[in-house]
XYZ file of N, CA and C in Angstrom:
768
model
N 95.300 234.656 175.333
C 96.021 234.127 174.074
C 94.156 235.080 173.048
N 93.377 235.751 173.773
C 93.035 236.526 173.093
C 92.366 236.588 171.846
N 92.002 235.745 170.658
C 92.671 234.712 169.314
C 91.791 234.714 168.220
N 90.242 234.189 169.701
C 88.999 234.310 168.269
C 88.106 235.622 169.338
N 87.730 236.533 167.914
C 87.839 237.859 168.023
C 87.055 238.113 169.242
N 87.998 237.129 169.449
C 88.117 237.022 171.160
C 86.955 238.474 171.122
N 99.043 227.175 167.422
C 98.419 227.556 167.314
C 98.867 227.171 167.267
N 110.693 218.552 160.754
C 111.480 219.571 162.090
C 112.198 218.696 162.679
N 112.853 219.963 163.309
C 113.910 219.652 163.657
C 113.786 219.735 165.271
N 113.346 218.789 165.903
C 112.602 219.492 167.772
C 113.721 219.347 168.256
N 114.320 219.583 168.655
C 115.336 219.541 169.981
C 114.875 218.622 171.000
N 115.914 217.544 171.677
C 114.589 216.519 171.774
C 114.929 217.128 173.743
N 115.046 218.170 174.058
C 114.568 218.753 175.561
C 113.015 219.690 174.883
N 112.989 219.841 173.722
C 112.111 220.352 174.203
C 110.463 219.277 173.680
N 110.584 218.237 173.043
C 109.059 217.699 173.221
C 109.759 216.614 172.760
N 108.100 216.166 172.824
C 108.560 214.037 172.491
C 107.561 213.968 171.350
N 108.173 213.627 169.705
C 107.516 213.999 168.490
C 106.319 212.113 168.700
N 105.670 212.547 168.087
C 104.499 211.374 167.883
C 104.172 211.691 165.659
N 104.733 211.236 165.100
C 104.631 211.573 164.497
C 105.003 213.029 163.532
N 104.570 213.634 163.159
C 104.731 214.667 162.766
C 104.022 215.573 163.587
N 103.982 215.443 164.744
C 103.370 216.045 165.853
C 104.665 216.253 166.552
N 104.725 217.343 167.654
C 105.636 217.991 168.436
C 104.487 218.514 170.096
N 105.549 217.658 171.133
C 104.790 218.488 172.287
C 105.350 219.328 172.989
N 104.737 220.500 173.296
C 105.669 221.050 173.631
C 105.472 221.342 175.406
N 106.657 221.359 175.946
C 106.180 220.275 177.579
C 106.250 222.114 178.442
N 105.461 222.562 179.172
C 106.362 223.608 180.295
C 107.914 223.177 180.739
N 108.335 224.087 181.207
C 110.079 224.434 181.608
C 110.920 223.486 181.325
N 110.634 222.867 178.963
C 112.109 222.193 178.646
C 112.063 224.029 177.670
N 113.573 223.435 177.451
C 114.296 224.696 176.653
C 113.054 224.687 175.595
N 112.762 225.826 175.059
C 112.211 226.181 173.792
C 113.493 226.428 172.299
N 113.010 225.858 171.272
C 114.787 225.485 170.626
C 114.991 226.948 169.701
N 113.874 227.126 169.415
C 114.572 228.973 169.119
C 114.778 230.127 169.929
N 114.374 229.959 171.413
C 114.508 231.415 172.296
C 115.109 232.231 172.362
N 116.014 231.957 171.396
C 117.567 233.100 170.831
C 116.371 234.034 169.851
N 115.493 233.083 169.142
C 114.741 234.481 168.165
C 113.991 235.625 168.841
N 113.172 235.231 170.302
C 112.639 236.243 170.954
C 113.554 236.896 171.475
N 113.963 239.094 171.168
C 114.426 239.824 171.035
C 113.619 241.001 171.739
N 114.202 242.329 172.989
C 113.482 242.817 173.495
C 112.964 244.392 172.246
N 111.951 244.320 172.656
C 112.111 245.832 171.791
C 110.115 245.633 171.405
N 109.831 246.143 171.087
C 108.146 246.330 170.454
C 107.202 246.151 169.314
N 106.245 245.329 169.437
C 105.673 245.215 168.006
C 104.220 245.676 167.725
N 103.379 246.464 167.196
C 102.561 246.956 167.396
C 101.946 246.168 165.576
N 100.298 246.192 166.644
C 99.453 245.147 164.958
C 97.996 246.305 165.306
N 97.602 246.515 164.391
C 96.581 247.044 164.034
C 95.318 246.050 163.888
N 93.898 246.299 164.719
C 92.894 245.027 164.332
C 91.898 244.994 163.832
N 91.420 244.825 162.771
C 89.787 245.177 161.837
C 89.377 244.306 161.916
N 87.878 244.468 161.497
C 86.887 243.265 160.951
C 86.655 244.220 159.550
N 86.616 243.341 158.807
C 85.976 243.415 157.564
C 84.351 242.804 157.101
N 83.588 243.735 156.572
C 82.455 243.029 156.497
C 81.812 243.431 155.266
N 80.597 242.764 154.502
C 80.198 243.558 153.224
C 81.065 244.635 152.895
N 82.929 244.559 152.274
C 83.457 245.544 151.810
C 83.681 246.296 152.899
N 83.211 246.613 153.639
C 83.904 247.848 154.736
C 84.988 246.809 155.991
N 85.765 248.001 156.155
C 86.914 247.678 156.997
C 86.416 248.618 158.281
N 86.235 248.302 159.862
C 85.770 249.063 161.082
C 87.054 248.473 161.905
N 88.205 249.200 162.943
C 89.004 249.556 163.689
C 88.723 248.907 164.530
N 89.493 247.980 165.303
C 88.243 247.757 166.600
C 89.798 248.405 167.501
N 91.391 248.110 167.400
C 92.276 249.108 168.505
C 93.855 248.262 167.522
N 94.705 249.708 168.724
C 95.761 248.782 168.019
C 96.637 248.054 169.424
N 96.832 247.081 168.535
C 97.724 245.868 170.221
C 99.413 246.096 170.588
N 99.670 246.654 170.727
C 101.218 246.441 171.571
C 101.696 245.830 172.431
N 102.762 244.162 171.552
C 103.346 244.018 172.972
C 104.982 244.193 172.933
N 105.350 244.877 174.194
C 106.587 244.952 174.538
C 107.826 243.825 175.135
N 108.997 243.052 174.380
C 109.252 242.219 175.327
C 110.522 243.122 175.691
N 110.773 242.929 177.348
C 112.300 243.035 177.693
C 112.254 241.819 179.117
N 113.929 241.830 179.338
C 114.048 241.172 180.113
C 114.872 241.083 181.362
N 114.829 240.951 182.236
C 115.215 241.199 183.740
C 115.827 239.544 184.460
N 116.604 240.126 185.285
C 117.493 239.064 186.404
C 116.185 239.345 187.752
N 116.103 238.518 188.598
C 115.570 238.814 189.757
C 116.115 236.659 190.409
N 116.382 237.344 191.823
C 117.018 236.195 192.572
C 118.343 234.927 191.773
N 118.976 235.430 190.540
C 120.044 235.588 189.964
C 119.534 234.096 188.392
N 117.373 234.909 188.330
C 116.819 234.107 187.493
C 116.013 235.203 186.541
N 116.615 234.422 185.095
C 116.505 235.424 184.029
C 115.419 235.242 183.598
N 114.369 235.560 183.515
C 113.300 235.824 183.210
C 113.321 237.214 182.001
N 111.281 236.769 181.220
C 111.124 237.922 180.218
C 109.782 238.359 180.694
N 109.177 239.775 180.427
C 108.197 240.099 180.128
C 107.866 240.531 179.357
N 106.706 239.879 178.595
C 105.546 240.999 178.023
C 104.739 242.004 177.983
N 104.317 243.160 178.083
C 103.825 243.878 178.613
C 102.910 243.881 176.902
N 101.579 243.952 177.492
C 100.760 244.235 175.511
C 99.892 245.132 176.596
N 99.200 246.208 175.073
C 98.101 246.974 175.817
C 97.668 247.141 174.111
N 96.487 247.247 175.023
C 95.237 248.245 173.780
C 94.750 248.878 174.103
N 94.900 250.062 172.538
C 94.268 250.922 172.919
C 92.882 250.931 171.684
N 92.117 250.944 172.513
C 90.237 251.015 171.592
C 90.243 252.133 170.842
N 89.600 251.989 169.357
C 89.595 252.613 168.725
C 88.343 253.627 169.011
N 88.289 254.896 168.741
C 87.339 255.836 169.333
C 87.257 256.414 170.189
N 86.522 257.683 171.006
C 86.994 258.797 171.787
C 86.509 257.845 172.777
N 85.187 256.764 173.242
C 85.037 256.459 174.602
C 85.616 254.690 174.572
N 87.330 254.561 174.075
C 87.476 253.328 173.190
C 88.083 252.703 174.689
N 87.998 251.582 175.444
C 88.856 251.126 176.640
C 89.983 251.082 176.451
N 90.274 250.655 176.933
C 92.650 250.818 177.482
C 92.488 248.859 178.409
N 93.113 247.955 177.779
C 93.613 246.718 178.151
C 95.059 246.511 178.378
N 95.232 246.146 179.501
C 97.075 246.244 179.284
C 97.037 244.105 179.841
N 97.864 244.508 179.554
C 98.390 242.110 179.911
C 99.972 242.478 180.128
N 100.207 242.057 181.252
C 101.668 242.243 181.480
C 101.732 240.968 182.431
N 102.650 239.794 181.120
C 102.779 238.232 181.491
C 104.237 238.588 182.113
N 104.596 237.429 182.870
C 105.893 237.166 183.643
C 106.248 236.347 183.621
N 107.158 235.447 182.579
C 108.129 233.796 182.183
C 108.988 233.998 182.257
N 109.899 232.132 183.008
C 110.889 232.245 183.056
C 111.626 232.084 181.408
N 112.785 232.677 180.793
C 113.386 232.949 179.548
C 113.868 231.631 179.995
N 113.766 231.858 177.913
C 113.977 230.717 177.504
C 113.401 229.137 177.494
N 112.000 229.234 178.285
C 111.161 228.185 178.676
C 109.608 228.292 178.122
N 109.816 229.862 178.731
C 108.580 230.843 178.452
C 107.507 229.670 180.332
N 107.802 228.479 180.299
C 107.788 228.622 182.183
C 106.638 229.803 182.570
N 105.163 230.188 182.880
C 104.610 231.106 183.351
C 104.731 231.389 184.880
N 104.579 231.918 184.836
C 104.846 232.811 186.703
C 103.466 233.669 187.047
N 103.640 235.080 186.341
C 102.459 235.351 187.096
C 102.154 235.568 185.594
N 100.734 236.777 186.350
C 100.052 237.532 184.728
C 99.158 238.642 185.832
N 98.786 239.229 184.805
C 98.337 241.081 185.460
C 98.030 241.618 184.523
N 96.256 242.231 184.590
C 95.622 241.979 183.887
C 94.531 243.663 184.582
N 94.697 244.869 183.240
C 94.286 246.383 184.259
C 93.423 246.285 182.954
N 92.039 246.386 182.681
C 91.309 247.260 181.790
C 90.732 248.560 182.720
N 90.694 249.466 182.046
C 89.997 250.896 182.627
C 88.833 250.711 181.049
N 87.097 250.855 181.821
C 86.439 250.950 181.001
C 85.717 252.518 181.300
N 85.582 253.285 181.427
C 84.269 254.335 181.626
C 84.727 255.116 182.758
N 86.148 255.146 182.862
C 86.538 255.901 184.279
C 86.523 254.659 185.444
N 86.877 253.705 185.076
C 86.828 252.224 185.899
C 87.875 251.277 186.187
N 88.473 251.104 186.766
C 89.843 250.260 186.799
C 89.867 248.831 187.554
N 89.467 247.385 186.595
C 89.670 246.340 187.676
C 90.923 245.882 186.510
N 91.446 244.877 187.963
C 92.217 244.053 187.785
C 92.479 242.919 188.711
N 93.220 242.269 187.646
C 92.920 240.324 187.896
C 94.473 240.400 187.575
N 94.684 239.507 188.832
C 96.611 239.220 189.007
C 96.583 238.037 189.442
N 97.574 236.546 188.008
C 97.243 235.402 189.033
C 98.462 234.952 189.099
N 98.932 233.997 189.324
C 100.107 232.945 189.672
C 99.523 231.685 189.196
N 100.801 231.121 188.306
C 100.744 229.994 187.727
C 102.099 229.125 188.407
N 101.500 227.925 188.863
C 102.120 227.240 189.946
C 102.194 226.113 188.696
N 102.765 224.908 188.108
C 102.367 224.142 187.313
C 101.178 223.251 186.492
N 100.581 222.882 187.833
C 98.869 222.795 186.681
C 98.195 223.941 187.007
N 97.644 224.533 188.355
C 97.314 225.231 188.805
C 97.881 226.463 188.344
N 96.161 227.261 188.406
C 96.711 229.188 188.298
C 95.408 229.746 189.480
N 96.423 230.581 190.073
C 95.201 231.172 191.391
C 95.962 232.561 191.353
N 94.872 233.338 192.197
C 94.592 234.560 192.021
C 95.173 234.682 192.699
N 96.306 236.288 193.415
C 97.032 236.565 193.864
C 96.916 237.377 195.136
N 95.995 236.574 196.329
C 95.462 237.000 197.439
C 96.004 238.432 198.067
N 97.323 238.360 198.265
C 98.432 239.491 198.635
C 98.159 240.903 197.661
N 97.929 240.534 196.887
C 98.108 242.128 196.178
C 96.562 242.742 196.152
N 97.433 243.971 196.276
C 96.278 245.017 196.861
C 95.209 245.425 195.390
N 93.686 245.030 195.755
C 93.127 245.326 195.163
C 93.151 244.874 193.596
N 93.244 243.411 193.671
C 93.069 242.470 193.217
C 91.446 241.753 193.132
N 90.858 241.685 191.861
C 89.661 241.510 191.729
C 89.749 239.854 191.920
N 90.841 239.229 191.246
C 91.008 237.677 190.930
C 91.156 237.056 191.773
N 91.615 237.568 193.005
C 91.813 237.187 194.707
C 91.554 236.036 194.743
N 89.661 235.893 194.638
C 90.159 234.080 194.684
C 90.142 232.900 193.856
N 90.399 233.413 192.954
C 90.292 232.164 192.022
C 90.899 231.258 192.008
N 91.024 230.434 191.623
C 91.577 229.487 191.495
C 91.150 228.369 190.322
N 92.281 227.079 189.798
C 91.912 226.011 188.574
C 92.869 225.834 188.375
N 92.693 224.567 187.749
C 93.801 223.649 187.377
C 93.324 222.405 186.333
N 94.648 222.283 185.820
C 94.884 221.356 184.768
C 95.006 220.382 185.101
N 95.239 220.022 183.924
C 96.276 217.849 184.340
C 96.965 217.912 184.195
N 97.679 218.713 183.675
C 98.922 219.281 183.516
C 99.234 219.972 183.893
N 100.806 220.492 183.309
C 101.760 222.223 184.229
C 101.298 222.747 182.389
N 100.760 224.549 182.436
C 99.810 225.021 182.220
C 101.311 226.428 180.990
N 100.726 226.195 179.963
C 101.680 227.936 179.430
C 100.562 228.655 179.654
N 100.819 229.960 180.264
C 100.011 231.088 179.800
C 100.083 231.265 178.170
N 98.747 231.555 178.010
C 98.058 231.933 177.056
C 98.539 232.681 176.798
N 98.556 233.937 176.996
C 98.136 235.377 176.641
C 99.427 236.000 175.830
N 100.229 235.336 176.382
C 101.615 236.573 175.400
C 101.824 234.972 174.472
N 100.487 234.773 173.432
C 101.103 233.493 172.634
C 102.192 233.961 171.095
N 101.786 234.942 171.240
C 102.861 235.406 169.628
C 104.686 235.148 169.757
N 104.835 235.354 171.341
C 106.001 235.540 171.930
C 106.118 233.821 172.006
N 105.461 233.119 172.432
C 105.731 231.880 172.529
C 106.161 230.866 171.071
N 105.344 231.893 169.846
C 105.113 230.883 168.861
C 106.226 230.940 167.982
N 107.135 231.906 168.605
C 108.242 232.872 167.659
C 109.203 232.167 168.019
N 109.171 231.424 169.449
C 110.234 230.235 169.586
C 110.352 229.410 169.317
N 109.238 228.380 168.551
C 108.854 227.089 168.261
C 110.137 226.776 166.788
N 110.511 225.738 167.184
C 111.137 224.817 165.451
C 110.229 224.422 164.938
N 109.180 225.776 163.968
C 108.512 226.092 162.575
C 109.446 225.624 162.406
N 108.466 224.697 161.254
C 108.701 224.199 159.850
C 107.089 223.114 159.060
N 107.731 223.229 158.070
C 106.636 222.345 157.089
C 105.855 221.442 157.872
N 104.014 221.420 157.993
C 104.210 219.677 157.927
C 104.461 219.790 159.513
N 104.980 220.815 160.698
C 104.410 220.335 161.468
C 104.124 220.664 162.930
N 102.873 219.773 163.980
C 101.887 220.360 164.482
C 102.539 220.220 165.801
N 102.521 221.438 166.614
C 103.004 221.885 167.910
C 101.627 221.184 168.788
N 101.513 221.292 170.233
C 100.560 220.498 170.944
C 101.068 220.349 172.144
N 100.345 221.564 172.636
C 100.502 221.928 174.095
C 99.281 222.114 175.111
N 99.713 221.906 176.625
C 98.611 223.090 177.448
C 98.610 224.035 176.908
N 97.147 224.923 177.376
C 97.748 226.266 177.733
C 96.450 227.153 178.182
N 96.398 228.175 178.844
C 95.391 228.129 179.948
C 95.420 230.320 179.481
N 94.323 230.956 179.391
C 94.115 232.183 179.469
C 93.492 232.637 180.869
N 94.526 233.213 181.745
C 93.852 233.147 183.403
C 92.629 234.243 182.720
N 91.722 233.014 183.571
C 90.157 234.241 184.141
C 89.037 233.766 183.032
N 89.679 232.763 181.770
C 88.563 232.771 181.174
C 88.397 230.736 181.222
N 87.098 230.679 180.679
C 87.112 229.208 180.809
C 87.684 227.411 181.980
N 88.508 226.590 180.775
C 89.294 226.107 181.426
C 90.368 225.643 180.728
N 91.280 225.191 181.094
C 92.778 224.805 180.510
C 92.398 223.658 179.529
N 93.873 223.991 178.495
C 92.819 222.690 177.133
C 93.984 222.163 176.669
N 94.056 221.745 175.997
C 95.306 220.719 174.760
C 95.041 222.101 173.961
N 95.748 222.067 173.030
C 95.816 223.097 171.912
C 96.379 221.926 170.649
N 95.859 222.703 168.952
C 97.123 222.216 168.062
C 97.227 223.238 167.340
N 98.463 223.609 166.661
C 99.147 224.751 165.992
C 99.851 224.218 164.235
N 99.945 224.295 163.599
C 100.013 223.810 162.802
C 100.576 223.941 161.122
N 101.202 223.777 161.226
C 102.609 225.135 160.164
C 102.497 224.394 159.132
N 101.406 224.943 157.915
C 100.057 224.128 157.237
C 101.005 224.822 156.147
N 102.218 225.072 156.097
C 103.239 225.487 154.776
C 103.504 226.757 155.014
N 103.992 227.388 153.774
C 104.590 228.922 153.920
C 103.903 229.358 152.398
N 104.294 231.393 152.944
C 104.040 231.698 151.443
C 104.414 233.475 151.652
N 104.137 234.301 150.836
C 104.993 235.332 150.674
C 104.019 236.041 150.415
N 104.124 236.768 152.275
C 102.775 238.018 151.908
C 103.197 239.452 151.993
N 102.926 240.320 151.929
C 103.600 241.844 152.150
C 103.297 242.459 153.389
N 105.093 242.660 153.713
C 105.075 243.317 155.036
C 104.582 244.565 155.935
N 104.783 245.078 156.248
C 104.496 246.172 157.198
C 105.085 247.152 156.451
N 105.981 247.203 155.383
C 106.290 248.403 154.701
C 106.374 248.081 153.285
N 105.254 247.412 153.178
C 104.761 246.559 151.801
C 105.659 245.606 150.852
N 106.980 245.339 151.419
C 107.379 244.556 150.542
C 107.734 243.342 151.033
N 107.473 242.497 150.086
C 107.058 241.113 149.861
C 108.610 239.957 151.142
N 107.397 239.628 152.158
C 108.088 238.627 153.000
C 107.681 236.820 153.376
N 109.002 236.549 153.456
C 108.657 234.386 153.098
C 108.154 234.154 154.539
N 106.981 233.873 154.185
C 106.956 233.359 156.169
C 106.136 231.637 155.969
N 106.470 231.301 157.669
C 105.654 229.833 157.284
C 103.780 230.945 158.064
N 103.233 229.929 157.329
C 101.843 229.804 158.227
C 101.251 228.377 158.814
N 100.275 229.434 159.709
C 99.977 228.012 160.786
C 99.023 228.252 160.931
N 98.325 227.431 161.005
C 96.366 227.284 161.632
C 95.613 226.710 162.491
N 94.991 227.218 163.277
C 94.391 225.848 164.995
C 93.401 226.362 164.590
N 92.207 226.053 164.980
C 90.869 226.161 165.513
C 90.584 226.676 166.811
N 91.736 226.553 167.703
C 91.169 227.109 169.158
C 90.763 226.077 169.528
N 89.722 224.924 168.789
C 89.301 223.839 169.680
C 88.109 224.329 169.090
N 87.726 224.669 168.078
C 86.421 225.586 168.274
C 86.126 225.557 166.437
N 85.841 224.022 166.596
C 85.447 223.746 164.663
C 85.024 224.671 163.967
N 83.971 225.103 164.703
C 82.596 225.191 164.095
C 83.175 227.190 163.621
N 83.493 228.063 164.187
C 84.311 229.120 163.942
C 85.643 228.978 162.408
N 85.758 227.523 162.102
C 86.752 227.276 160.908
C 88.500 227.696 161.634
N 89.549 228.120 160.724
C 90.845 227.922 161.187
C 91.052 229.241 161.453
N 91.605 229.493 161.979
C 92.718 231.075 162.026
C 93.857 230.498 161.600
N 94.541 231.918 160.941
C 95.399 231.471 160.273
C 96.540 232.797 160.721
N 98.295 232.137 160.780
C 98.662 233.343 161.212
C 100.332 233.450 160.352
N 100.304 233.859 160.044
C 101.839 234.720 159.117
C 103.171 234.707 159.697
N 104.497 233.845 160.096
C 105.538 234.443 160.460
C 106.532 234.927 159.735
N 106.997 235.245 159.985
C 107.949 235.862 158.892
C 109.281 234.573 159.450
N 110.140 233.552 158.326
C 110.655 232.670 158.310
C 111.936 232.962 159.686
N 112.655 234.602 158.939
C 114.052 234.765 159.718
C 113.863 234.792 160.552
N 113.048 235.930 161.100
C 112.685 236.554 162.989
C 111.654 235.654 163.626
N 110.547 234.491 162.893
C 109.829 234.317 163.960
C 108.740 235.131 164.057
N 108.794 236.339 163.683
C 107.613 237.557 164.538
C 106.414 237.389 163.508
N 104.930 237.512 164.170
C 103.689 237.429 163.477
C 103.764 238.971 162.856
N 103.454 238.724 161.339
C 103.271 239.509 160.810
C 101.627 240.061 160.176
N 100.527 238.679 160.317
C 99.410 238.605 159.710
C 98.162 237.999 160.405
N 97.214 238.052 160.503
C 96.201 236.949 161.721
C 95.194 237.030 160.609
N 94.339 236.698 160.441
C 93.053 236.295 159.800
C 92.254 234.999 160.863
N 90.697 236.096 160.921
C 90.002 234.338 161.497
C 88.354 234.885 161.112
N 87.813 234.411 161.561
C 86.410 233.749 161.376
C 86.049 234.953 162.515
N 85.060 236.233 162.668
C 84.618 236.522 164.143
C 82.973 236.577 164.088
N 82.838 235.645 162.927
C 81.092 235.166 163.464
C 80.367 236.695 162.978
N 79.276 237.071 163.047
C 78.478 238.084 162.526
C 79.061 239.048 162.143
N 79.587 239.604 162.943
C 80.501 241.019 163.014
C 81.709 240.436 161.602
N 81.902 240.010 160.834
C 82.715 239.665 160.088
C 83.770 238.502 159.991
N 84.936 239.174 159.316
C 86.089 238.755 158.973
C 86.929 239.819 159.511
N 88.251 238.991 160.749
C 88.851 239.407 161.595
C 90.405 239.600 160.880
N 90.909 240.696 161.564
C 92.352 240.542 160.437
C 93.367 241.912 161.517
N 94.216 241.013 161.824
C 95.324 241.904 162.739
C 96.604 241.534 162.433
N 97.498 242.977 161.997
C 98.273 242.743 161.287
C 99.372 244.141 161.143
N 100.789 243.695 161.037
C 101.914 244.382 161.416
C 102.252 245.839 160.819
N 102.251 246.319 162.377
C 102.359 248.061 161.809
C 104.050 248.016 161.807
N 104.356 249.587 160.660
C 105.771 249.678 160.672
C 105.756 250.386 162.411
N 107.266 250.177 162.590
C 107.567 251.005 164.295
C 107.915 251.912 163.977
N 107.404 252.710 165.151
C 107.391 254.003 165.215
C 108.862 254.796 165.530
N 108.864 256.074 166.004
C 110.509 256.480 166.049
C 111.685 255.967 167.498
N 110.084 255.821 168.305
C 110.574 255.563 169.299
C 111.163 254.168 169.893
N 110.696 253.224 168.738
C 110.801 252.363 169.653
C 112.381 251.282 169.369
């Protein structure tokens, strides 16, 4: 998830509709799975307070596909390069079933002050457990269960990208960020449309998604997704006493 500085025409297979709510269920085909493509997106994250901007990190998200035992899988590898000479490095490796985003494994690696810590988790329906036989796993004894099958919150942008976005729709689903709090149900509303500047400065027609991440005291987080690709272009939210949080898409690099 990593979202508080820390989500029509719904295909019958994806959801049960109640009014304008769309319930997204683990294991059901995602209506716009074809939009998720191999490649890398990079974002700059920063804080704004009293007119000053402070960089947090550069966040890279790389999507790839693989086949294992005849099963098509999608991997989302994320890297946070902390700002400054002493910035930490964080990696998240998420493995899911392609087309549904049914989660399989999640591995988190954090390097700070020369010390590396690894936490590896396995998803199994409503349960998330530490992978006991993985060497060096600091989360081997971890176990938690929700009341229903869970999506992995860590690759949230890629999950959002595959939803059937349309004005007025609210997506409801159970998600969990391994190692954090408790699993919960969240609501992500397509509040409308907007045109904002893309990474090259040109205007991009976007869907505007809002959510309070079940913490209304922090206000709404807003996310803009390009209508054509449903790639996230920008995210903004409250960062408490640290100010206003912004995550914005960077132009692609030569090797992407």
